[in-house]
JSON list of C-alpha atoms and ligand atoms in Angstrom, two decimals:
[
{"chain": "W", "resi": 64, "resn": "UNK", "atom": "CA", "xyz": [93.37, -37.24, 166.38]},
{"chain": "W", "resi": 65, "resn": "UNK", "atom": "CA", "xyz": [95.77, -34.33, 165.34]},
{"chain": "W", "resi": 66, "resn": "UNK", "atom": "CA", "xyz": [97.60, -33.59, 161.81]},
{"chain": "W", "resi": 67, "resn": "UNK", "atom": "CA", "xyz": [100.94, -31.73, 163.05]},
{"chain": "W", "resi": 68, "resn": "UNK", "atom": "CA", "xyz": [102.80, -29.79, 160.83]},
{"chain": "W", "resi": 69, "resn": "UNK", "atom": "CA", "xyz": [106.58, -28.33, 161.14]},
{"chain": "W", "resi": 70, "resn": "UNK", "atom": "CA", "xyz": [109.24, -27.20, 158.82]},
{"chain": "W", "resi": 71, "resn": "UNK", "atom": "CA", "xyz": [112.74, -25.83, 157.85]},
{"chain": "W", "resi": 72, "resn": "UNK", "atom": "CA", "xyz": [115.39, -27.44, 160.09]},
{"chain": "W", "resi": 73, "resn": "UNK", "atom": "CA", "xyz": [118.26, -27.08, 157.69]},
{"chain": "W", "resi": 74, "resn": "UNK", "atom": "CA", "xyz": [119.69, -30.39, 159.42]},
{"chain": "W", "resi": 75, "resn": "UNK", "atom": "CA", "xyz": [123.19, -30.32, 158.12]},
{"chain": "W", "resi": 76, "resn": "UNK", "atom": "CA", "xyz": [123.41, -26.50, 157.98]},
{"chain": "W", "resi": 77, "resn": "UNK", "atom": "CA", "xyz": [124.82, -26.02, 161.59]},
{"chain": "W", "resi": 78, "resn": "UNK", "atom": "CA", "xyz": [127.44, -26.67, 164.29]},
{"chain": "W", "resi": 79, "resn": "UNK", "atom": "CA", "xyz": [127.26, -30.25, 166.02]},
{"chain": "W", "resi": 80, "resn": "UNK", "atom": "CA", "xyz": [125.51, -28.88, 169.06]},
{"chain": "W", "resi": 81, "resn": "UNK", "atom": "CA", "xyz": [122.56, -26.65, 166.93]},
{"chain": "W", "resi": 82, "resn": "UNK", "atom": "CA", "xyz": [122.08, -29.83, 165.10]},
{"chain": "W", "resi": 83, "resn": "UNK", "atom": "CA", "xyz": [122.09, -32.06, 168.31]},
{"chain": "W", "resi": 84, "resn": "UNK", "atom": "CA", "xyz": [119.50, -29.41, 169.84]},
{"chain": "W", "resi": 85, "resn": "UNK", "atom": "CA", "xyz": [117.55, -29.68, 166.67]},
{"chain": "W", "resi": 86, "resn": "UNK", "atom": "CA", "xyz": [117.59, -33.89, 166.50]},
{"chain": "W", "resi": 87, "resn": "UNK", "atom": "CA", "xyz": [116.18, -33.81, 170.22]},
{"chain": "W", "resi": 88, "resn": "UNK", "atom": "CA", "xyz": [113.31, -30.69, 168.96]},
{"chain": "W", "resi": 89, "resn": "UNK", "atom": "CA", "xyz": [112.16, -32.96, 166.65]},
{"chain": "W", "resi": 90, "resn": "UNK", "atom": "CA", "xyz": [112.39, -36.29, 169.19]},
{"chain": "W", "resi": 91, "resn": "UNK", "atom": "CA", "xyz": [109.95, -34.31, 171.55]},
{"chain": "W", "resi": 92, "resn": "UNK", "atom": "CA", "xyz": [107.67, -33.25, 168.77]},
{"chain": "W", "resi": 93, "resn": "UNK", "atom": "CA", "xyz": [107.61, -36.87, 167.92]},
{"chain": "W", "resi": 94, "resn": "UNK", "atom": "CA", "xyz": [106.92, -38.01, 171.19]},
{"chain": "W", "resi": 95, "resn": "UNK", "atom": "CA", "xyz": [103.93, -35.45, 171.03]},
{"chain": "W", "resi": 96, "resn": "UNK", "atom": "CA", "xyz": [102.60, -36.63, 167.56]},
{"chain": "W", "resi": 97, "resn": "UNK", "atom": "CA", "xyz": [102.78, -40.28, 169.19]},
{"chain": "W", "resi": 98, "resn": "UNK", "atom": "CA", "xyz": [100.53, -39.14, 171.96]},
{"chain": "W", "resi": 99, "resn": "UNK", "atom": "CA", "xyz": [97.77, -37.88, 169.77]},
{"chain": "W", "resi": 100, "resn": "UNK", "atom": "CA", "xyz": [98.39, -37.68, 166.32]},
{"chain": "W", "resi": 101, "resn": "UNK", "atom": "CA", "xyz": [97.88, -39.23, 162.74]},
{"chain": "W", "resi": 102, "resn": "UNK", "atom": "CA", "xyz": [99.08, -37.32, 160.57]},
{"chain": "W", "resi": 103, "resn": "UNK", "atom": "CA", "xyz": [102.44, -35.73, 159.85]},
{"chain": "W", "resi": 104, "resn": "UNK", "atom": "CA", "xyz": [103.14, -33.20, 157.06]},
{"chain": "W", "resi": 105, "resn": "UNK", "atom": "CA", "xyz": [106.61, -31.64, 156.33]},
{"chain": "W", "resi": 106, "resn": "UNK", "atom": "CA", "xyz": [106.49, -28.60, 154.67]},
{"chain": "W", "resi": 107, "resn": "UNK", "atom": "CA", "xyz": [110.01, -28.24, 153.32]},
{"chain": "W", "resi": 108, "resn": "UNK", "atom": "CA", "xyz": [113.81, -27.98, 154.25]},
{"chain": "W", "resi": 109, "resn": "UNK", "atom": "CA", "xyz": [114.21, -30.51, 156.69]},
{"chain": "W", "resi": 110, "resn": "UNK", "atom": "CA", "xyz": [117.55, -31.20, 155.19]},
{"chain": "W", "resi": 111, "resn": "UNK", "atom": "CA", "xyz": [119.47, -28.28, 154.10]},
{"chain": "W", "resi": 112, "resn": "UNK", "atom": "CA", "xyz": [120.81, -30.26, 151.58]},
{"chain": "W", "resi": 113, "resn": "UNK", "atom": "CA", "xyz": [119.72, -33.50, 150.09]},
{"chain": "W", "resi": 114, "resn": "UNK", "atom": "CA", "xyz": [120.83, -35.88, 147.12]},
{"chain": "W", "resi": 115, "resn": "UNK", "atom": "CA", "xyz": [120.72, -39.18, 146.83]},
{"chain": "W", "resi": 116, "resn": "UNK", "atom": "CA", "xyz": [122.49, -41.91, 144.37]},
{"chain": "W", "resi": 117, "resn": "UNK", "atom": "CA", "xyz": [121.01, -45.00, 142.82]},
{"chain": "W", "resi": 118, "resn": "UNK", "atom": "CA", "xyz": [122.14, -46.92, 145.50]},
{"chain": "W", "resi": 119, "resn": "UNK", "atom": "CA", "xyz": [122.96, -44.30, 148.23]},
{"chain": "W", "resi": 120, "resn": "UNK", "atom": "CA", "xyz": [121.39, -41.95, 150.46]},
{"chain": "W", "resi": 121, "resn": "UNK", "atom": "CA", "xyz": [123.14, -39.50, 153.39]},
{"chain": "W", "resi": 122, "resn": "UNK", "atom": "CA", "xyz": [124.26, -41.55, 156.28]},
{"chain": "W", "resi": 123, "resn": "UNK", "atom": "CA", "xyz": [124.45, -38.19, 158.17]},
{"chain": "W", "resi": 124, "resn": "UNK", "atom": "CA", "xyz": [120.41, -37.89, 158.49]},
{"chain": "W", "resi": 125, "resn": "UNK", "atom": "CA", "xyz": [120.20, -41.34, 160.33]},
{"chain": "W", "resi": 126, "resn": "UNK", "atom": "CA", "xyz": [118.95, -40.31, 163.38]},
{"chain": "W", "resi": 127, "resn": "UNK", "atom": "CA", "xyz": [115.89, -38.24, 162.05]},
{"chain": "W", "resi": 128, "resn": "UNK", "atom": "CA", "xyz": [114.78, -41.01, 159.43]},
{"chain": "W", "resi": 129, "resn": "UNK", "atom": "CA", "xyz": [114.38, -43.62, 162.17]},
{"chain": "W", "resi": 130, "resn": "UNK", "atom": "CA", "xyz": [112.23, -41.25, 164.29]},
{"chain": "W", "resi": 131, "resn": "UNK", "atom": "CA", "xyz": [110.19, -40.61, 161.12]},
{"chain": "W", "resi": 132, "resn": "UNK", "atom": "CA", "xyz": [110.09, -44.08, 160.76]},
{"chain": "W", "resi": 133, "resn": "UNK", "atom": "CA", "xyz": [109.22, -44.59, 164.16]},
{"chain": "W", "resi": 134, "resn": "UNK", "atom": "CA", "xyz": [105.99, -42.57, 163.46]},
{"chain": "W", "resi": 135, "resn": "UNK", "atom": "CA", "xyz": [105.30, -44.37, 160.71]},
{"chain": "W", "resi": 136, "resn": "UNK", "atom": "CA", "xyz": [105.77, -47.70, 161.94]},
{"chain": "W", "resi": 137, "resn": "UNK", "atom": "CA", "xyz": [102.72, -46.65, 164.82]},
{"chain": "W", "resi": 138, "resn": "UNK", "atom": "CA", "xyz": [100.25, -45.85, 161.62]},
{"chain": "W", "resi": 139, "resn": "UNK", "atom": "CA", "xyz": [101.13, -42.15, 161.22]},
{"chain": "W", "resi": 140, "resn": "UNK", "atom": "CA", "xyz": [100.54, -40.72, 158.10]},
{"chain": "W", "resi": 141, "resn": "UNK", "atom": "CA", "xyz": [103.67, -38.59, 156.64]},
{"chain": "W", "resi": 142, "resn": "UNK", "atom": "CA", "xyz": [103.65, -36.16, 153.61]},
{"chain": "W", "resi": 143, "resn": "UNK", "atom": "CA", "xyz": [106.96, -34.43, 152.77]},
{"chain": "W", "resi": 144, "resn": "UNK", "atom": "CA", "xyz": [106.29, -31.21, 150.79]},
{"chain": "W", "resi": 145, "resn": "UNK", "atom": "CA", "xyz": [109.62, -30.36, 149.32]},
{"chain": "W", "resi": 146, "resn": "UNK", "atom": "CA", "xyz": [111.17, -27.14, 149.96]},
{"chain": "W", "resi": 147, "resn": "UNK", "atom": "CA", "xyz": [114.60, -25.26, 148.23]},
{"chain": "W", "resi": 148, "resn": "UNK", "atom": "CA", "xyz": [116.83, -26.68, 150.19]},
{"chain": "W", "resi": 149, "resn": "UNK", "atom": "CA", "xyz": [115.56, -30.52, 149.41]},
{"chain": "W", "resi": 150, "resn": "UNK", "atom": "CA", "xyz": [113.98, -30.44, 146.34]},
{"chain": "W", "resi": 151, "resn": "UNK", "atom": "CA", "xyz": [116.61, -33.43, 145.51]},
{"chain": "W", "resi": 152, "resn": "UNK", "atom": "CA", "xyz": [114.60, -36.16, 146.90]},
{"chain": "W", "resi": 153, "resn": "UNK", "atom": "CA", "xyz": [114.51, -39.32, 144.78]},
{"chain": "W", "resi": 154, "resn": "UNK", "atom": "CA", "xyz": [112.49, -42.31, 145.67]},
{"chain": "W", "resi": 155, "resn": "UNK", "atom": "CA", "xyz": [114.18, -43.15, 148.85]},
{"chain": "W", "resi": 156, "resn": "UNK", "atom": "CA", "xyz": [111.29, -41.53, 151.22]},
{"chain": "W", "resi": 157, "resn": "UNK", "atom": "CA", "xyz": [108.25, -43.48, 149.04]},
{"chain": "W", "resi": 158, "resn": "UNK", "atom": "CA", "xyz": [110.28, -46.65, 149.21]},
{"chain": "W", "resi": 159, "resn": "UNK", "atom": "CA", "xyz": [112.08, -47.25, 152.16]},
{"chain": "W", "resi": 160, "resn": "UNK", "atom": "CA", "xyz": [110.42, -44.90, 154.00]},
{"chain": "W", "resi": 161, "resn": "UNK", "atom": "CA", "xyz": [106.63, -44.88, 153.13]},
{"chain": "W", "resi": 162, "resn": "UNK", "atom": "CA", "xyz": [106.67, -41.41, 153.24]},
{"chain": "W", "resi": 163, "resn": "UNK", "atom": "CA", "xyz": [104.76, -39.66, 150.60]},
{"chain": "W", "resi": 164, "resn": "UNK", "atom": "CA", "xyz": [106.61, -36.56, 148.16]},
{"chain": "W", "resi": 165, "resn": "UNK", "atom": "CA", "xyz": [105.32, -34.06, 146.92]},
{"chain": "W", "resi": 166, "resn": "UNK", "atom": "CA", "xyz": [107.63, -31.59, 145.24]},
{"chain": "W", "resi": 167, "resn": "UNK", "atom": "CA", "xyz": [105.03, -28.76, 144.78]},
{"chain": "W", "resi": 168, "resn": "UNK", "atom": "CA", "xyz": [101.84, -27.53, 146.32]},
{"chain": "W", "resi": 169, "resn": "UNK", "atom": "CA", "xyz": [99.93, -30.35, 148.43]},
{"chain": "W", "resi": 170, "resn": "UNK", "atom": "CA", "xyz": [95.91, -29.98, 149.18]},
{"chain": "W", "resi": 171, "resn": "UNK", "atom": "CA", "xyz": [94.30, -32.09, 151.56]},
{"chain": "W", "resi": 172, "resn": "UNK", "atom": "CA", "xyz": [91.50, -32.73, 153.45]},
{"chain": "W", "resi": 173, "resn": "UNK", "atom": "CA", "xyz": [91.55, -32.72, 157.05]},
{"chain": "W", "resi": 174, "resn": "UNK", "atom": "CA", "xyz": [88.76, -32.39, 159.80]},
{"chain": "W", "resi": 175, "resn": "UNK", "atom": "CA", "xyz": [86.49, -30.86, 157.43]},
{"chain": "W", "resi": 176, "resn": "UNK", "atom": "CA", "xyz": [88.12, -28.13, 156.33]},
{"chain": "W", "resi": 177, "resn": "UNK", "atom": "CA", "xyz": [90.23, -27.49, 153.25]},
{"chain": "W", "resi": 178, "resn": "UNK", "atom": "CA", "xyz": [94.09, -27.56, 153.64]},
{"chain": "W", "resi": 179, "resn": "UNK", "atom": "CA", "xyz": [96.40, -25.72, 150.71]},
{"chain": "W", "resi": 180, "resn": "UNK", "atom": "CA", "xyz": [100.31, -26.32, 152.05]},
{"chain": "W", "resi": 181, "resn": "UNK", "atom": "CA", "xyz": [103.41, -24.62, 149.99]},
{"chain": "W", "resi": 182, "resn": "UNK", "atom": "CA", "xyz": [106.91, -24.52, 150.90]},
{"chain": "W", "resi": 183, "resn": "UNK", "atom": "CA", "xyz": [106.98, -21.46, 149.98]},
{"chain": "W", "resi": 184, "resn": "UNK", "atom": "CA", "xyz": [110.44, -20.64, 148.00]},
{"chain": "W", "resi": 185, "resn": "UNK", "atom": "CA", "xyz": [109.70, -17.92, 144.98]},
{"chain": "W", "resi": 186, "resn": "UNK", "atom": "CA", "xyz": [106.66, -17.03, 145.82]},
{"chain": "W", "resi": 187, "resn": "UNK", "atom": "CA", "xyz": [107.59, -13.43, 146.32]},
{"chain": "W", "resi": 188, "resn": "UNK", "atom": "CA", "xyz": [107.00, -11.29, 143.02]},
{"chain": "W", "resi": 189, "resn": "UNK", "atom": "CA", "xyz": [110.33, -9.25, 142.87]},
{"chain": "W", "resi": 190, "resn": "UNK", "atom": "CA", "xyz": [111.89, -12.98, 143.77]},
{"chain": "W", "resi": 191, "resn": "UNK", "atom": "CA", "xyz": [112.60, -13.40, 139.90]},
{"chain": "W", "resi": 192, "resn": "UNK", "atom": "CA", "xyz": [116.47, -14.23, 140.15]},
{"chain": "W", "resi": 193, "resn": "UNK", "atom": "CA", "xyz": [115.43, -16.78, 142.35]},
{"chain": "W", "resi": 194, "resn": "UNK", "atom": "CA", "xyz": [113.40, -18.35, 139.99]},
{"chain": "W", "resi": 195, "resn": "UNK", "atom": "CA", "xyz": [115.74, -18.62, 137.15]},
{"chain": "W", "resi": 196, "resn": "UNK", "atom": "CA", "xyz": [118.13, -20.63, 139.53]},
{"chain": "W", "resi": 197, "resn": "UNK", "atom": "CA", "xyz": [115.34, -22.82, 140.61]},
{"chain": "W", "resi": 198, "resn": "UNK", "atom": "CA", "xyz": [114.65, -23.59, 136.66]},
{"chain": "W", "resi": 199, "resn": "UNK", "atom": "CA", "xyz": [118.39, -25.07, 136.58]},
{"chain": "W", "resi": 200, "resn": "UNK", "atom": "CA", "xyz": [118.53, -26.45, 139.71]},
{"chain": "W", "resi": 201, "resn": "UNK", "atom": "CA", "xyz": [115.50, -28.77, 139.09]},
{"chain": "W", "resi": 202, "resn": "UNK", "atom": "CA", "xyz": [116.59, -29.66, 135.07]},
{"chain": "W", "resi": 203, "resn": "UNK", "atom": "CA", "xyz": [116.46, -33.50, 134.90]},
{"chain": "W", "resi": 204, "resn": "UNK", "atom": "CA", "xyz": [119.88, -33.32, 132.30]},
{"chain": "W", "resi": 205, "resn": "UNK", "atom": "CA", "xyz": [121.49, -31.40, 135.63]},
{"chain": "W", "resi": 206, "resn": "UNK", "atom": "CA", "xyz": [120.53, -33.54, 138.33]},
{"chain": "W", "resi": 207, "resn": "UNK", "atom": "CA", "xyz": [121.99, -36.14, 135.60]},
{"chain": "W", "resi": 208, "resn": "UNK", "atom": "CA", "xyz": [125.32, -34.56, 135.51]},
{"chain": "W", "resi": 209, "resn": "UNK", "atom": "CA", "xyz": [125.50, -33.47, 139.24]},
{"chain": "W", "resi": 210, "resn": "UNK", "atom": "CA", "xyz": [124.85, -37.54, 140.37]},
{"chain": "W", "resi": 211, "resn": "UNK", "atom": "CA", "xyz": [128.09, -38.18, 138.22]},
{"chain": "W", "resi": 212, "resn": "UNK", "atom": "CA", "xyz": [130.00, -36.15, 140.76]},
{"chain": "W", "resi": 213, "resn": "UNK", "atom": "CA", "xyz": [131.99, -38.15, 143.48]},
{"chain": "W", "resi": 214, "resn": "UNK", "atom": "CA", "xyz": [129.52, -38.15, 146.93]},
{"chain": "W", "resi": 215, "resn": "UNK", "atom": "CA", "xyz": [132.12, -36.76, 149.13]},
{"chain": "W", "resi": 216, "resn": "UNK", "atom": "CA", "xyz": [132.94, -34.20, 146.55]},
{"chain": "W", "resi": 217, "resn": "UNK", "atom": "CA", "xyz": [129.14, -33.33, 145.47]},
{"chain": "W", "resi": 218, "resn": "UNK", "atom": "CA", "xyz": [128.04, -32.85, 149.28]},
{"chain": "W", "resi": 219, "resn": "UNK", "atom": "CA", "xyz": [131.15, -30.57, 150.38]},
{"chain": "W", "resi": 220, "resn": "UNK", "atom": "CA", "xyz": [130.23, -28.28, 146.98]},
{"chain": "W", "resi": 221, "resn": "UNK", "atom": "CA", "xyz": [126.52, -28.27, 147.99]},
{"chain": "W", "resi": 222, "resn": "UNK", "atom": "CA", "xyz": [126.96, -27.08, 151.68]},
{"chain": "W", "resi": 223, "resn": "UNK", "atom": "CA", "xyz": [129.10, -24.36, 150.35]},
{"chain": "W", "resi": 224, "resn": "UNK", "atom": "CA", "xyz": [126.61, -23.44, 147.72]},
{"chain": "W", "resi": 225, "resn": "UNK", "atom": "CA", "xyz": [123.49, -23.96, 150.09]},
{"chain": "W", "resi": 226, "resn": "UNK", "atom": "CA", "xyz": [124.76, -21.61, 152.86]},
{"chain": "W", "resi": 227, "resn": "UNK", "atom": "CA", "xyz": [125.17, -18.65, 150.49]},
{"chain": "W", "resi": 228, "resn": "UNK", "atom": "CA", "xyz": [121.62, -19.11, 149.36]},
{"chain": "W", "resi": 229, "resn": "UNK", "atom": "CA", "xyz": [120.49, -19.26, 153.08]},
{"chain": "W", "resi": 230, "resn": "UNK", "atom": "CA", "xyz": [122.62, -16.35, 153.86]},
{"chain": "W", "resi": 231, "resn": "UNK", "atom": "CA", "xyz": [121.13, -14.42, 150.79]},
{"chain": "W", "resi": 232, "resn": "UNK", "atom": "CA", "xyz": [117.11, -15.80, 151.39]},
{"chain": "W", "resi": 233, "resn": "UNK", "atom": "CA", "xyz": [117.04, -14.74, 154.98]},
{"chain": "W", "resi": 234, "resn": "UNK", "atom": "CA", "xyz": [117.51, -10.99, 153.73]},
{"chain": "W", "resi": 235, "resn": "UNK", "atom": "CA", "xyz": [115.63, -11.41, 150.31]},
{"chain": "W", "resi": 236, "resn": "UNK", "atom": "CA", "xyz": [112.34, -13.00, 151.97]},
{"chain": "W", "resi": 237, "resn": "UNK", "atom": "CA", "xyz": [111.72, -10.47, 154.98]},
{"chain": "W", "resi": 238, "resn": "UNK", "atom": "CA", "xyz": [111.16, -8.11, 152.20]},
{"chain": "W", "resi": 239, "resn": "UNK", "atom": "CA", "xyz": [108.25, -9.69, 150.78]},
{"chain": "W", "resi": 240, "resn": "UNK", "atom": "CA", "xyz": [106.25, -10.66, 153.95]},
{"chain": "W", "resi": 241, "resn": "UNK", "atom": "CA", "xyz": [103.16, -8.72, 152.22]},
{"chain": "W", "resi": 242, "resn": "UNK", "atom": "CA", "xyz": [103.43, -11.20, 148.84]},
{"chain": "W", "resi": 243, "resn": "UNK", "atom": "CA", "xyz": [103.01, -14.42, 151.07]},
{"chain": "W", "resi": 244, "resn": "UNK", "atom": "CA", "xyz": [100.16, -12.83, 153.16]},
{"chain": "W", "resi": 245, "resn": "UNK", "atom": "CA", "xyz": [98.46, -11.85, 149.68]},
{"chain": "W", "resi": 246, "resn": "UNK", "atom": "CA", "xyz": [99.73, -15.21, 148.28]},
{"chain": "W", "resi": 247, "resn": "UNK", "atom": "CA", "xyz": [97.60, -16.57, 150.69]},
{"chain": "W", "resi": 248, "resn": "UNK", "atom": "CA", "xyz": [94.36, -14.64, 151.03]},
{"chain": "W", "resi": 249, "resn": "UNK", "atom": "CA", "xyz": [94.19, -15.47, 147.23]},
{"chain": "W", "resi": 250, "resn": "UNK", "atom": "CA", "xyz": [93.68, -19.27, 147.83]},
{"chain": "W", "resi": 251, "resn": "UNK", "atom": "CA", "xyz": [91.24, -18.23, 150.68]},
{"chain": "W", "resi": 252, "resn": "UNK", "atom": "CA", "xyz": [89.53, -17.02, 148.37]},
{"chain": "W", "resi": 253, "resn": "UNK", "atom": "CA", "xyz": [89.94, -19.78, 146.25]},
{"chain": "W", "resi": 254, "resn": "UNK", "atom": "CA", "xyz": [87.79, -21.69, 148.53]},
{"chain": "W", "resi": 255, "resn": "UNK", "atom": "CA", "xyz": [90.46, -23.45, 150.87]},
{"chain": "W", "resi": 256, "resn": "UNK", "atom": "CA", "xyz": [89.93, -22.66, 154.38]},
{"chain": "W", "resi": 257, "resn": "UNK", "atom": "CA", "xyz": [93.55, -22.93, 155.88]},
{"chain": "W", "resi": 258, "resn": "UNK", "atom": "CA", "xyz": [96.71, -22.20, 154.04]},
{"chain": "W", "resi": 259, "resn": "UNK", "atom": "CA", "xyz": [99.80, -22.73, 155.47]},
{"chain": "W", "resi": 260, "resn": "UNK", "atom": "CA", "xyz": [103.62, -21.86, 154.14]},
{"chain": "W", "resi": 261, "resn": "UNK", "atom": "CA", "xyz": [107.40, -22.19, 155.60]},
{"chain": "W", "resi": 262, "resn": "UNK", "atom": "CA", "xyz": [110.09, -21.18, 154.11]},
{"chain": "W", "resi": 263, "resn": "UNK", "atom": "CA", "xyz": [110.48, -17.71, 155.36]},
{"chain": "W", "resi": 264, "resn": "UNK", "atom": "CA", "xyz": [111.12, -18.81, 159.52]},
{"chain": "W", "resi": 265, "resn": "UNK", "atom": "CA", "xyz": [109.00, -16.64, 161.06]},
{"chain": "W", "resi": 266, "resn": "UNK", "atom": "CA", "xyz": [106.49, -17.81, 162.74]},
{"chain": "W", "resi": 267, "resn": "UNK", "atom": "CA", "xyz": [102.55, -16.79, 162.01]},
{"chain": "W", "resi": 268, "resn": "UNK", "atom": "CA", "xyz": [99.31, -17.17, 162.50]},
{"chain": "W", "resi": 269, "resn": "UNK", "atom": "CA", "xyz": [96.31, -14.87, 160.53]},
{"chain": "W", "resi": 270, "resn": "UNK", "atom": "CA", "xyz": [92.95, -15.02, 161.16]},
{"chain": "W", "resi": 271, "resn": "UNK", "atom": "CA", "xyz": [90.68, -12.79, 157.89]},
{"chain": "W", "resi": 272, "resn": "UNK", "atom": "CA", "xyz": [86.99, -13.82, 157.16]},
{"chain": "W", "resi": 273, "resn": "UNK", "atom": "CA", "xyz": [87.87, -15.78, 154.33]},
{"chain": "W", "resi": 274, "resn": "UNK", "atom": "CA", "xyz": [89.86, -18.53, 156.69]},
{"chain": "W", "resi": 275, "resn": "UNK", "atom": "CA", "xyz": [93.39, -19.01, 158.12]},
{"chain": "W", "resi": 276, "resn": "UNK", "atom": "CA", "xyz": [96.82, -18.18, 157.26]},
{"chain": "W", "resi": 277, "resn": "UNK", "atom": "CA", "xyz": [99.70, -20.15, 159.18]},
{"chain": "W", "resi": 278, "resn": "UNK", "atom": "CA", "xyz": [103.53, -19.70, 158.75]},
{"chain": "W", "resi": 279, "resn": "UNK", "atom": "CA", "xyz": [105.25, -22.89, 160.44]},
{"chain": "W", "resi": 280, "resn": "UNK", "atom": "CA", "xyz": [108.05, -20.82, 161.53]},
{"chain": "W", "resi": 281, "resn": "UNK", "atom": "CA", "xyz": [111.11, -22.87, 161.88]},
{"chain": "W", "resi": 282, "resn": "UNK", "atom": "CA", "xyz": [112.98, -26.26, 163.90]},
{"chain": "W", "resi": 283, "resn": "UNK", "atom": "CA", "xyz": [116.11, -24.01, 164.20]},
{"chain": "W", "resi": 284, "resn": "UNK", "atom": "CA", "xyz": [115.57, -20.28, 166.37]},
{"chain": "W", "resi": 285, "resn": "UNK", "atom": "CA", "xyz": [111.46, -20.69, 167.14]},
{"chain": "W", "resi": 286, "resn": "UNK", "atom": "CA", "xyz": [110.73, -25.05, 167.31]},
{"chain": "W", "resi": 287, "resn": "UNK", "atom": "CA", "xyz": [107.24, -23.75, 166.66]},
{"chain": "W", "resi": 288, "resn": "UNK", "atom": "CA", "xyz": [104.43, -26.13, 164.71]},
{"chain": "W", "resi": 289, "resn": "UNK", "atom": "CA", "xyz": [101.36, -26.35, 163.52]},
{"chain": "W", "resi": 290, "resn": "UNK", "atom": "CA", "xyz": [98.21, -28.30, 165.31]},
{"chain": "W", "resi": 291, "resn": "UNK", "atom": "CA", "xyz": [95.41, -29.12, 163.88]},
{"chain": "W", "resi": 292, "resn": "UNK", "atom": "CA", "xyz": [92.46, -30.98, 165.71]},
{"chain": "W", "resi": 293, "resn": "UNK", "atom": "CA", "xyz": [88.55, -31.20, 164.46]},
{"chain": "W", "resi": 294, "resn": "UNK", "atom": "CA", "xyz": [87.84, -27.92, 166.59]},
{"chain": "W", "resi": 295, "resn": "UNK", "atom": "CA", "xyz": [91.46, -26.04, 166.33]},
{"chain": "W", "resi": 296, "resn": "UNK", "atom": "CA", "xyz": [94.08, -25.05, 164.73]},
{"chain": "W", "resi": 297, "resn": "UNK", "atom": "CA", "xyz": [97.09, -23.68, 166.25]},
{"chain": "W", "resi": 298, "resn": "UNK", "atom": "CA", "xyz": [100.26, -22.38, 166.25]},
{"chain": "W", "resi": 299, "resn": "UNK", "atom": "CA", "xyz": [102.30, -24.15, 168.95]},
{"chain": "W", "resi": 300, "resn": "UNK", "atom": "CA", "xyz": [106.45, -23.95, 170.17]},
{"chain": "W", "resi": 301, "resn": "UNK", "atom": "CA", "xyz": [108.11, -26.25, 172.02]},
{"chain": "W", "resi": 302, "resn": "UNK", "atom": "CA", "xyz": [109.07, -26.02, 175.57]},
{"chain": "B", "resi": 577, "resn": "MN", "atom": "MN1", "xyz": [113.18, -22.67, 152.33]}
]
């Protein structure tokens, strides 16, 4: 029994052989989580960009929803902890996919010990501008307006906006290292024992006396992931 955890792949974001390296990252780590896990948690940014219609969904993410599927089809629990870059999801994942959302913070349970998981987007103190865009980003009469847009034309004006804000992050986040580290030793305080956070894509892994801090790193430079197990938890990369 294992709960695996991995994050930011930004499928979509890259040229058709990054994303082809990235499809077959994430077929190996699902060929490990078949081996020995049961449970699956996403912590954010899969997709770098994600919006789905009434009656639509992006045709170009086929091949990692039927490995997902896959895993849950063998009895694999999967939570999908939204990140910046796919905040958009609508009910697609919960009802085609039996996949469980959760579009902020997520605490669980697992082994014993006390799990707190965050995406991790704005949690940086100075990261106020960021915040402000997340406010209108996430407005329910936006989303509204934006699903009015053509599909073709809505996805070719996302991309452009979604590579200037991973352009801009990459910078913005390495500044603030210190604010997720503190972020964190506050809810180890706070009584959870392990915290872990994407977002920024460098992999991490703190041990202090109050528990465990864990940075899942990212499917894109590092393939790196989180294992958990009822005696360990590590952070792992792919071969
Ligand atoms: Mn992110």
């Amino acid at each position: 029994m294992a709960l695996y955890i991995f994050s930011d792949a930004h499928l979509g974001a890259h040229s058709e052989a990054k994303e082809s390296e990235k499809i077959s990252k994430i077929s190996q780590l699902c060929e490990l989580i078949k081996e020995d896990g049961d449970r699956l948690i996403i912590l954010g940014d899969l997709f770098d960009f994600w919006f789905e219609y009434k009656h639509t969904a992006p045709k170009e993410h086929y091949r990692v929803l039927f490995l997902l599927s896959e895993l849950v089809k063998q009895g694999i629990k999967i939570d999908y902890v939204s990140g910046n870059h796919d905040f958009w999801l609508g009910d697609f994942f919960e009802t085609q996919m039996k996949i469980s959302i959760h579009r902020d913070d997520f605490e669980t349970n697992y082994g014993g010990k006390r799990f707190h998981f965050i995406h991790g987007d704005g949690l940086a103190a100075g990261d106020w501008a960021y915040r402000i865009q997340k406010k209108v980003f996430r407005n329910k009469f936006n989303i509204w307006l934006y699903r009015k847009l053509p599909p073709d034309f809505a996805f070719a004006f996302a991309k452009k906006v979604s590579g200037n804000s991973r352009a801009r992050s990459s910078k913005r986040e390495n500044e603030f290292l210190s604010d997720y580290r503190n972020y964190a030793a506050g809810k180890l305080k706070d009584s959870f024992d392990v915290v872990v956070i994407g977002h920024l894509h460098i992999p991490s892994y703190e041990e202090t006396d109050d528990g465990i801090y864990v940075n899942s790193g990212d499917f894109i430079e590092h393939f790196s992931y989180v294992k958990v197990t009822a005696d360990k938890i590590s952070l792992e990369y792919l071969k």
